[in-house]
Coordinates of N, CA and C and ligand atoms in Angstrom, one line a residue:
M29 N 6.3 16.9 -8.1 CA 6.7 17.2 -7.1 C 7.9 16.0 -7.0
K30 N 8.8 16.4 -6.2 CA 10.2 15.5 -5.4 C 9.8 15.6 -4.8
Y31 N 9.8 14.8 -3.6 CA 9.5 14.1 -2.2 C 11.7 13.7 -1.7
A32 N 12.4 14.0 -0.7 CA 12.9 13.4 -0.3 C 12.4 12.6 0.9
I33 N 12.7 11.5 1.0 CA 11.9 10.9 2.7 C 13.1 9.3 2.9
F34 N 12.7 10.4 4.4 CA 14.5 9.2 5.2 C 13.7 9.2 6.7
S35 N 14.4 8.6 7.3 CA 14.0 8.4 8.7 C 15.0 7.6 9.9
D36 N 14.9 7.9 11.4 CA 15.5 7.1 11.8 C 16.9 7.3 11.5
V37 N 17.4 8.7 11.8 CA 18.1 9.5 12.2 C 19.2 9.3 12.9
H38 N 18.6 9.1 14.0 CA 19.2 8.8 16.0 C 20.5 9.6 15.8
S39 N 20.5 11.1 15.5 CA 21.5 11.4 16.6 C 22.6 11.5 16.2
N40 N 22.8 11.1 14.4 CA 24.2 10.5 13.5 C 23.8 11.4 12.9
I41 N 24.8 13.0 12.6 CA 25.0 14.3 12.4 C 26.2 13.1 11.0
D42 N 26.7 12.6 11.3 CA 27.8 12.3 10.1 C 27.3 12.1 9.1
A43 N 26.0 10.8 9.0 CA 25.1 10.2 7.9 C 24.5 11.3 7.6
L44 N 23.2 12.3 8.5 CA 22.9 13.2 8.3 C 23.1 14.0 7.1
E45 N 24.1 14.3 7.6 CA 25.2 15.7 6.2 C 25.3 15.0 5.2
V46 N 26.0 13.4 4.8 CA 26.0 13.1 3.5 C 24.6 12.7 2.9
V47 N 23.5 12.5 3.5 CA 22.7 12.3 2.6 C 22.4 13.7 1.9
L48 N 21.9 14.6 3.2 CA 21.6 16.2 2.8 C 22.6 16.6 1.3
S49 N 23.7 16.3 1.5 CA 24.4 16.8 0.7 C 24.5 16.0 -0.8
E50 N 23.8 14.2 -0.8 CA 23.8 13.8 -2.3 C 22.5 14.7 -2.3
L51 N 21.5 15.0 -1.7 CA 20.1 15.2 -2.1 C 19.9 16.6 -2.6
A52 N 21.5 17.5 -2.1 CA 21.4 18.7 -2.9 C 21.0 18.9 -4.2
K53 N 22.1 17.7 -4.6 CA 22.3 17.4 -6.0 C 21.0 17.5 -6.8
E54 N 20.0 16.8 -5.9 CA 18.7 16.8 -6.5 C 17.9 18.3 -6.6
K55 N 16.8 18.4 -7.4 CA 16.0 19.1 -7.3 C 14.8 18.6 -6.0
I56 N 15.3 19.1 -4.8 CA 14.1 18.5 -3.9 C 13.1 19.5 -3.8
D57 N 11.7 19.1 -3.8 CA 10.9 19.9 -2.9 C 10.3 19.9 -1.6
K58 N 10.1 18.9 -2.0 CA 10.1 18.5 0.2 C 10.7 17.7 0.8
Y59 N 11.3 17.7 2.2 CA 11.9 16.7 2.6 C 11.3 16.3 3.7
I60 N 10.9 15.0 4.0 CA 10.2 14.3 4.6 C 10.9 13.2 5.8
C61 N 10.6 13.5 6.8 CA 11.5 12.1 7.7 C 10.6 11.4 9.1
C62 N 10.8 10.6 8.5 CA 9.2 9.8 9.4 C 9.1 8.8 10.9
G63 N 10.5 10.2 11.9 CA 10.5 10.4 13.0 C 11.9 9.4 13.3
D64 N 12.5 9.6 15.1 CA 13.7 9.1 15.6 C 14.8 9.9 15.2
I65 N 14.9 11.2 15.3 CA 15.5 12.0 14.5 C 17.0 11.9 15.8
V66 N 16.6 11.7 16.8 CA 17.1 11.2 18.2 C 17.1 9.6 18.5
G67 N 18.1 9.6 19.8 CA 18.5 8.3 20.5 C 19.4 7.8 19.6
Y68 N 20.2 6.9 20.5 CA 21.5 6.5 20.2 C 23.0 7.1 19.9
G69 N 22.6 7.8 18.7 CA 23.9 8.4 18.6 C 24.3 10.2 19.1
P70 N 25.0 10.7 18.8 CA 25.8 11.4 19.6 C 25.7 12.6 19.4
N71 N 24.5 13.0 18.9 CA 24.6 14.5 18.2 C 23.0 14.8 17.8
P72 N 22.8 14.7 19.1 CA 21.2 15.2 19.0 C 20.7 16.6 18.6
N73 N 20.9 17.6 18.7 CA 20.8 18.7 18.6 C 21.3 19.5 17.2
E74 N 22.6 18.6 16.8 CA 23.0 18.9 15.6 C 21.7 18.7 14.4
C75 N 21.7 17.3 14.5 CA 20.7 16.3 13.8 C 19.3 17.5 13.8
I76 N 18.6 18.0 15.5 CA 17.4 18.5 14.9 C 17.6 19.8 14.0
D77 N 18.4 20.5 14.5 CA 18.8 22.2 13.5 C 18.7 21.7 12.4
R78 N 19.7 20.6 11.8 CA 19.4 20.2 10.4 C 17.9 20.0 9.9
L79 N 17.0 19.6 10.6 CA 15.9 19.5 10.0 C 14.8 20.0 10.0
K80 N 14.7 21.1 11.0 CA 14.4 22.2 11.4 C 13.2 22.6 10.6
N81 N 13.2 22.3 8.9 CA 12.2 22.9 8.1 C 11.8 21.8 7.0
A82 N 12.2 20.3 8.2 CA 11.3 19.0 7.0 C 10.3 19.0 7.8
I83 N 9.2 18.2 6.9 CA 7.9 17.1 7.4 C 8.7 16.7 8.4
I84 N 8.1 16.2 9.4 CA 8.3 15.5 10.3 C 7.4 14.6 11.3
V85 N 7.2 13.5 11.5 CA 6.5 13.1 12.5 C 7.1 12.2 13.6
A86 N 6.7 12.1 14.6 CA 7.2 12.1 16.3 C 7.6 10.6 16.0
G87 N 8.9 10.1 16.4 CA 9.4 8.3 16.8 C 9.3 7.9 18.1
N88 N 9.7 7.3 18.5 CA 9.1 6.6 20.0 C 10.2 7.3 20.8
H89 N 11.7 7.2 19.9 CA 12.7 7.5 20.8 C 12.9 9.4 20.5
D90 N 12.0 10.0 19.9 CA 11.8 11.0 20.2 C 10.8 11.5 21.6
R91 N 10.1 10.9 21.8 CA 9.0 10.9 22.6 C 9.4 11.0 23.6
A92 N 10.6 9.8 23.7 CA 10.9 9.0 25.0 C 12.1 10.7 25.9
A93 N 12.7 10.7 24.3 CA 13.5 11.6 24.7 C 12.9 12.8 25.9
I94 N 12.1 12.9 25.4 CA 11.5 14.4 26.4 C 10.6 14.0 27.4
G95 N 10.7 12.8 28.0 CA 9.5 11.8 28.7 C 8.2 12.5 28.3
M96 N 8.4 12.1 27.1 CA 6.7 12.0 26.6 C 6.3 10.5 26.8
M97 N 6.7 9.2 27.2 CA 6.5 8.1 27.1 C 7.6 7.6 28.0
D98 N 6.8 5.8 29.0 CA 7.0 4.9 29.6 C 8.6 4.5 28.6
I99 N 9.6 4.6 29.3 CA 10.8 3.8 28.4 C 11.3 2.8 29.3
S100 N 10.1 2.1 30.3 CA 10.6 1.2 30.9 C 10.4 -0.6 29.6
Q101 N 9.8 -0.2 28.8 CA 9.9 -1.5 27.8 C 11.2 -1.3 27.2
F102 N 11.9 -0.4 27.1 CA 13.3 -0.1 25.9 C 14.6 -0.7 26.9
N103 N 15.3 -1.8 26.1 CA 16.3 -2.5 26.5 C 17.3 -1.2 27.1
E104 N 18.4 -2.1 27.5 CA 19.1 -1.5 28.2 C 19.6 -0.3 28.6
R105 N 20.4 -0.7 26.7 CA 21.1 -0.1 25.7 C 20.8 1.3 25.5
A106 N 18.9 1.0 25.2 CA 18.7 2.0 24.7 C 18.0 3.1 25.9
K107 N 18.2 2.7 27.0 CA 17.7 3.5 27.6 C 19.4 4.3 28.4
A108 N 19.9 3.9 28.7 CA 21.1 4.3 28.5 C 21.5 5.8 27.7
A109 N 20.6 5.2 26.7 CA 21.2 6.2 25.3 C 20.3 7.8 25.6
I110 N 18.5 7.1 25.6 CA 18.1 8.2 25.8 C 18.0 8.8 27.2
Q111 N 18.8 8.4 28.0 CA 18.8 9.2 29.0 C 20.3 10.1 29.0
W112 N 21.1 9.8 28.4 CA 22.0 10.2 27.9 C 21.4 11.5 27.2
T113 N 20.3 11.1 25.7 CA 20.1 12.4 25.3 C 19.3 13.2 25.8
S114 N 18.3 12.5 26.2 CA 17.6 14.0 27.8 C 18.2 15.0 28.4
S115 N 19.7 14.2 28.6 CA 20.0 15.2 29.1 C 21.3 16.3 29.2
N116 N 21.8 16.4 27.1 CA 21.5 16.7 26.4 C 21.4 17.3 25.4
I117 N 20.1 17.2 25.6 CA 19.5 18.0 24.5 C 19.0 19.7 25.1
T118 N 18.7 20.6 24.2 CA 18.5 21.6 24.4 C 16.9 22.1 25.2
E119 N 16.4 23.1 25.5 CA 15.2 23.0 26.0 C 14.4 23.8 25.3
E120 N 15.3 24.9 23.8 CA 14.8 24.9 22.7 C 14.3 23.5 21.9
N121 N 14.9 22.9 21.7 CA 15.0 21.3 20.9 C 13.9 20.8 21.4
K122 N 13.9 20.1 22.8 CA 13.0 19.7 23.6 C 11.6 20.4 23.0
S123 N 11.3 21.4 22.9 CA 10.2 21.9 22.7 C 9.4 21.8 21.4
F124 N 10.6 21.8 20.3 CA 10.6 21.7 18.8 C 10.2 19.7 18.7
L125 N 10.7 19.1 19.8 CA 10.4 17.5 19.5 C 8.8 17.5 20.0
A126 N 8.5 18.2 21.1 CA 7.1 18.3 21.9 C 6.2 18.1 20.6
S127 N 6.7 19.3 19.8 CA 5.6 19.4 18.9 C 5.4 19.2 17.6
L128 N 5.9 18.1 18.0 CA 6.1 16.9 16.4 C 4.9 16.3 16.8
P129 N 4.0 16.1 15.1 CA 2.6 15.3 15.3 C 3.0 13.7 15.0
E130 N 2.0 12.8 15.8 CA 2.5 11.2 15.5 C 2.0 10.9 14.5
K131 N 1.5 11.6 13.3 CA 0.4 11.0 12.2 C 0.4 12.4 11.0
I132 N 0.8 12.5 10.2 CA 0.5 13.4 8.8 C -0.2 12.5 7.6
E133 N -1.7 12.7 7.6 CA -2.2 12.7 6.7 C -2.5 13.2 5.1
G134 N -1.8 13.1 4.0 CA -2.4 14.4 3.3 C -3.3 13.1 1.8
E135 N -3.2 14.1 0.8 CA -4.6 13.4 0.0 C -3.6 12.1 -0.7
N136 N -2.5 12.2 -0.9 CA -1.5 11.0 -1.7 C -0.5 10.3 -0.4
L137 N -0.4 11.2 0.6 CA 0.8 10.4 1.2 C 0.7 10.4 3.0
T138 N 0.9 9.4 3.7 CA 0.3 9.4 4.7 C 1.9 8.8 5.5
L139 N 2.2 9.9 6.3 CA 3.4 9.4 7.4 C 3.5 9.5 8.5
V140 N 3.8 8.1 8.8 CA 4.2 7.4 10.6 C 5.3 7.1 10.8
H141 N 5.2 6.9 12.0 CA 7.0 6.4 12.8 C 6.9 4.5 12.3
G142 N 6.1 4.2 13.3 CA 5.8 3.0 13.6 C 4.9 2.3 12.5
S143 N 3.6 2.8 13.0 CA 2.5 2.1 11.8 C 1.1 3.4 11.4
P144 N 0.5 2.8 10.6 CA -0.7 3.7 10.6 C -1.6 3.1 11.6
R145 N -1.8 2.3 11.9 CA -2.4 1.9 13.5 C -2.3 2.3 14.9
D146 N -0.7 2.5 14.9 CA -0.5 3.0 16.2 C 0.9 3.2 15.8
P147 N 0.7 4.6 15.5 CA 1.8 5.6 15.0 C 3.2 5.6 15.2
I148 N 3.3 5.5 16.4 CA 4.7 5.5 17.2 C 5.1 4.2 18.0
N149 N 4.6 3.2 18.2 CA 5.4 2.0 18.5 C 5.0 0.8 17.8
E150 N 4.0 0.9 16.7 CA 3.9 -0.6 15.9 C 4.9 -0.8 15.0
Y151 N 5.5 -2.5 15.1 CA 6.6 -2.0 14.3 C 6.0 -3.3 13.4
L152 N 6.2 -2.5 12.2 CA 5.3 -3.1 10.8 C 6.9 -4.5 10.3
L153 N 6.5 -5.7 10.5 CA 7.5 -6.7 10.3 C 7.2 -8.3 9.2
D154 N 6.1 -8.2 9.6 CA 5.5 -9.2 9.0 C 4.4 -9.0 7.7
M155 N 4.3 -9.7 6.8 CA 3.1 -9.9 5.9 C 1.5 -9.3 6.8
F156 N 1.2 -10.1 7.6 CA 0.2 -9.7 8.2 C 0.8 -8.6 9.6
S157 N 0.9 -8.2 10.0 CA 1.2 -6.9 10.1 C 1.1 -6.0 9.4
M158 N 1.4 -6.2 8.2 CA 1.2 -5.1 6.8 C -0.4 -5.3 6.4
S159 N -0.6 -6.2 6.4 CA -2.4 -6.4 5.7 C -3.1 -5.8 6.4
D160 N -2.9 -5.8 7.8 CA -3.7 -5.9 8.8 C -4.1 -4.1 9.4
N161 N -2.6 -3.3 8.4 CA -2.4 -1.9 8.4 C -3.5 -1.1 7.4
M162 N -3.8 -2.1 6.6 CA -4.1 -1.7 5.5 C -4.7 -1.1 5.2
E163 N -5.8 -1.2 5.9 CA -7.1 -0.6 6.1 C -7.0 0.2 7.3
F164 N -6.0 1.6 7.4 CA -6.2 2.3 8.7 C -5.5 3.4 8.0
F165 N -5.5 3.4 6.8 CA -4.6 4.7 6.1 C -5.5 4.7 4.8
T166 N -5.7 7.0 4.6 CA -6.8 6.5 2.6 C -6.0 6.5 1.5
S167 N -4.8 7.2 1.9 CA -3.9 8.2 0.8 C -3.0 6.9 0.1
Q168 N -2.6 6.9 -1.4 CA -2.3 5.5 -1.9 C -1.3 4.8 -1.2
I169 N -0.2 5.8 -0.8 CA 1.3 5.4 -0.4 C 1.3 5.7 1.4
C170 N 1.7 5.1 2.3 CA 1.8 5.3 3.7 C 3.5 4.8 4.3
F171 N 4.2 6.3 4.1 CA 5.4 6.2 4.6 C 5.9 5.5 6.1
V172 N 7.1 4.9 6.5 CA 7.1 4.5 7.7 C 8.3 4.3 8.3
G173 N 9.1 4.1 9.1 CA 10.5 3.7 9.9 C 10.1 2.9 10.2
H174 N 10.6 2.8 11.7 CA 11.0 2.5 12.9 C 11.9 1.2 13.2
S175 N 11.6 0.2 12.2 CA 12.5 -1.1 11.9 C 13.8 -1.0 11.8
H176 N 13.9 0.0 10.8 CA 15.4 0.4 10.6 C 15.6 -1.0 9.2
H177 N 14.9 -1.4 8.7 CA 14.5 -1.8 7.2 C 13.4 -2.0 6.3
P178 N 14.4 -1.1 5.0 CA 14.1 -0.8 4.0 C 12.9 -1.9 3.2
F179 N 11.6 -1.5 2.9 CA 10.9 -2.3 2.2 C 9.9 -1.7 1.5
V180 N 9.0 -2.6 0.4 CA 7.9 -2.2 -0.3 C 6.7 -3.0 0.0
Y181 N 5.6 -2.9 0.6 CA 4.8 -3.8 0.7 C 3.0 -3.0 -0.3
S182 N 2.7 -4.2 -0.9 CA 1.4 -4.1 -1.1 C 0.6 -5.4 -1.3
N183 N -0.2 -5.8 -1.0 CA -1.2 -6.9 -1.0 C -1.2 -7.8 -2.2
K184 N -0.9 -6.8 -3.2 CA -0.7 -7.7 -4.6 C 0.8 -8.8 -4.2
V185 N 1.5 -7.5 -4.2 CA 2.8 -8.3 -4.4 C 3.3 -9.0 -2.5
G186 N 3.0 -8.5 -1.8 CA 3.2 -9.0 -0.6 C 5.1 -8.0 -0.6
I187 N 5.4 -8.5 0.3 CA 7.2 -8.0 1.1 C 8.0 -8.0 0.0
V188 N 9.1 -6.8 -0.2 CA 9.9 -6.7 -1.3 C 11.0 -5.8 -0.9
K189 N 12.1 -6.4 0.0 CA 13.3 -6.2 0.1 C 13.7 -5.4 -0.6
V190 N 14.0 -4.2 -0.7 CA 15.4 -3.6 -1.4 C 16.1 -3.2 -1.1
Q191 N 17.5 -3.0 -1.8 CA 18.8 -2.6 -1.7 C 18.6 -1.3 -2.7
S192 N 20.2 -0.9 -2.6 CA 20.8 0.8 -3.4 C 20.7 0.6 -4.6
G193 N 19.9 1.3 -5.3 CA 19.5 1.5 -6.6 C 18.0 1.2 -6.9
D194 N 17.5 0.5 -6.3 CA 16.0 -0.2 -6.7 C 14.9 0.7 -6.9
T195 N 14.3 0.4 -7.1 CA 12.9 1.7 -7.9 C 11.8 0.5 -7.8
A196 N 10.8 0.9 -7.3 CA 9.9 0.4 -7.2 C 8.6 1.5 -7.7
P197 N 7.6 1.2 -8.5 CA 6.2 1.7 -9.1 C 5.3 1.6 -8.2
L198 N 4.6 2.5 -8.3 CA 3.8 2.6 -6.8 C 2.1 3.2 -7.6
A199 N 1.7 1.6 -8.0 CA 0.2 1.3 -8.6 C -0.9 0.9 -8.0
D200 N -0.3 0.6 -6.5 CA -1.3 -0.3 -5.8 C -1.5 0.3 -5.0
K201 N -2.3 0.7 -3.6 CA -2.1 1.4 -2.4 C -0.5 0.5 -1.7
T202 N 0.2 1.2 -1.1 CA 1.6 0.7 -1.0 C 2.5 1.4 0.8
I203 N 2.6 0.5 1.1 CA 3.4 1.0 2.7 C 4.8 0.9 2.5
I204 N 5.6 1.7 2.2 CA 6.9 2.3 2.1 C 7.9 2.2 3.5
N205 N 8.5 1.4 3.7 CA 9.9 1.7 4.9 C 11.1 2.5 4.3
V206 N 11.3 2.9 4.7 CA 12.6 4.0 3.8 C 13.6 3.7 4.7
G207 N 13.6 2.5 5.5 CA 15.3 2.4 6.2 C 15.8 3.6 7.1
S208 N 17.1 3.2 7.1 CA 17.1 4.4 8.9 C 18.6 5.1 7.8
V209 N 18.5 6.2 7.9 CA 20.3 7.3 7.8 C 21.2 6.8 8.6
G210 N 20.7 7.0 10.4 CA 22.1 6.9 11.5 C 22.7 5.9 12.0
Q211 N 21.2 4.9 11.5 CA 21.9 3.6 12.3 C 21.0 2.2 11.7
P212 N 21.4 2.1 10.4 CA 20.9 0.5 9.3 C 20.9 -0.8 9.8
R213 N 20.0 -1.5 10.2 CA 20.3 -2.5 10.6 C 19.3 -3.6 9.6
D214 N 19.9 -3.7 8.6 CA 19.6 -4.4 7.3 C 20.5 -5.4 6.6
G215 N 22.2 -5.2 7.6 CA 23.2 -5.4 6.9 C 24.0 -4.9 6.5
D216 N 23.8 -3.6 5.5 CA 23.8 -3.0 5.1 C 24.7 -1.6 5.8
N217 N 25.5 -1.4 6.2 CA 26.2 -0.1 7.2 C 26.1 1.0 6.5
R218 N 25.2 1.6 5.4 CA 25.8 2.7 4.8 C 24.3 3.3 5.2
A219 N 24.1 4.6 5.1 CA 22.9 5.7 5.4 C 21.7 5.0 3.5
C220 N 20.7 5.2 4.6 CA 19.5 5.1 3.7 C 18.9 6.2 3.3
Y221 N 18.5 6.5 2.0 CA 17.2 7.4 1.8 C 16.5 7.2 0.8
T222 N 15.4 7.6 0.3 CA 14.4 7.1 -0.6 C 14.2 8.9 -1.5
I223 N 13.7 8.9 -2.5 CA 13.4 9.8 -3.6 C 12.5 9.3 -3.7
L224 N 11.3 9.8 -4.2 CA 10.2 9.8 -5.1 C 9.6 10.4 -5.8
E225 N 9.3 9.9 -7.0 CA 9.2 11.4 -7.9 C 8.4 10.9 -9.0
D226 N 6.9 11.3 -9.6 CA 6.2 10.9 -10.8 C 5.9 9.0 -10.4
D227 N 5.7 8.7 -9.3 CA 5.1 7.9 -8.7 C 6.0 6.4 -9.0
R228 N 7.3 7.3 -8.9 CA 7.9 6.3 -8.7 C 8.7 5.8 -7.2
I229 N 9.1 5.6 -6.2 CA 10.7 5.4 -5.4 C 11.6 4.9 -6.0
K230 N 12.6 5.5 -5.8 CA 13.5 4.9 -5.5 C 15.1 5.6 -4.3
F231 N 15.0 3.8 -3.8 CA 16.4 3.4 -2.9 C 17.9 4.0 -3.0
F232 N 18.8 4.9 -1.9 CA 19.9 5.1 -1.7 C 20.3 4.9 -1.0
R233 N 21.5 4.4 -1.0 CA 22.6 4.1 0.1 C 24.0 5.2 0.3
C234 N 24.4 5.6 1.0 CA 25.8 6.0 0.8 C 26.5 5.7 2.5
E235 N 27.8 5.7 2.1 CA 28.7 5.5 2.6 C 28.9 6.9 3.2
Y236 N 29.2 6.9 4.8 CA 30.0 8.2 5.7 C 30.8 7.4 6.5
D237 N 31.8 8.5 7.2 CA 32.6 7.9 8.7 C 32.1 7.6 9.5
I238 N 32.1 6.1 9.2 CA 31.4 6.0 11.2 C 32.3 5.6 12.0
E239 N 33.7 5.7 11.7 CA 34.7 5.3 13.0 C 33.9 7.1 13.8
S240 N 34.1 8.3 13.1 CA 34.3 9.4 13.5 C 33.2 9.6 14.3
V241 N 31.6 9.0 14.3 CA 30.6 8.9 15.3 C 31.2 7.9 15.8
Q242 N 31.6 6.7 16.2 CA 32.1 5.8 16.6 C 33.0 6.2 18.0
E243 N 33.6 7.6 17.5 CA 34.7 8.2 18.0 C 34.1 8.9 19.5
K244 N 33.0 9.4 18.5 CA 32.3 10.8 19.2 C 31.3 10.0 20.4
M245 N 31.1 9.2 20.0 CA 30.2 8.4 20.6 C 31.1 7.3 22.8
R246 N 32.1 6.7 21.8 CA 32.6 6.9 23.3 C 33.3 7.5 23.8
Q247 N 33.5 8.8 23.3 CA 33.8 9.8 24.2 C 32.1 10.4 25.1
Q248 N 31.5 9.9 24.7 CA 30.2 10.1 25.4 C 29.5 8.9 27.3
N249 N 30.8 8.0 26.2 CA 30.3 6.6 27.5 C 29.1 6.2 26.4
L250 N 28.8 6.4 25.6 CA 27.1 5.4 25.2 C 28.1 3.8 25.2
P251 N 26.7 3.2 25.3 CA 26.6 2.2 25.1 C 27.4 1.2 24.1
E252 N 28.7 0.6 24.7 CA 29.2 0.2 23.4 C 29.0 -1.0 22.3
S253 N 27.8 -1.6 23.2 CA 27.3 -2.3 21.5 C 26.5 -1.5 20.5
L254 N 26.2 0.4 21.4 CA 25.5 0.2 20.1 C 26.5 1.1 19.1
I255 N 27.9 1.4 19.8 CA 28.8 1.6 18.8 C 29.3 1.2 18.1
L256 N 29.3 -0.4 18.2 CA 30.2 -1.9 17.1 C 29.1 -1.7 16.5
R257 N 27.0 -1.6 16.5 CA 26.2 -1.5 15.6 C 26.8 -1.2 14.7
L258 N 26.8 -0.1 14.5 CA 27.3 0.9 13.6 C 27.9 0.6 12.4
A259 N 28.7 -0.4 12.8 CA 29.8 -0.5 11.6 C 29.2 -2.5 10.7
K260 N 28.4 -2.9 11.3 CA 27.6 -3.6 12.0 C 26.3 -3.7 10.1
G261 N 26.2 -2.6 10.5 CA 24.8 -2.4 10.1 C 23.7 -3.2 10.5
K262 N 23.9 -3.8 11.4 CA 22.9 -4.9 12.2 C 22.0 -4.3 13.8
Ligands
ZN20 ZN1 14.4 3.8 15.5

């Protein structure tokens, strides 16, 4: 089985199309998205339409955009983007987002947006939260997104930050953050995605037309700091 796993598309269809065209060159059996299809960017409906056949878990922005969670904890710019998303998403796509589960647990893989302990909201940012979460899944690998920082974690090795082209063998119980397609925050502004095959995971980055997305965001009066952030990758 060859899996493509990615996360945090955030309504960035330009980044998603480049990732999907790269993946089309591989023989991918299953496409998996760890949530936050929408929020921040200018093309929520287009991103949902492209991912309807993928295996997807819900992210906090997916839930917030359809009123399924309280957004009082969101910062002002995230709130503004969520409100814009809510009023620009079709009813059909709202129903699709509402149907997404918060956790998928298979024999070999667990999928969540935030963490296995708190699938929608918890950020896994340090080794304490990661080691605490190891007992909340039974499969060998748990895939997460949410922080937009790609890494591999096991109790034996700790946190390993990864870059484009890096591969990691998966001998132990592991948490993998697959980074972000549509709004990377690790200082590399290229879209991030991964391929899992034969107990090895490989991380990839690809360039996309950031200026085109920024232009669309300006036309929709989305917050300037979110627009600038795409180019910084932070
Ligand atoms: Zn996100």
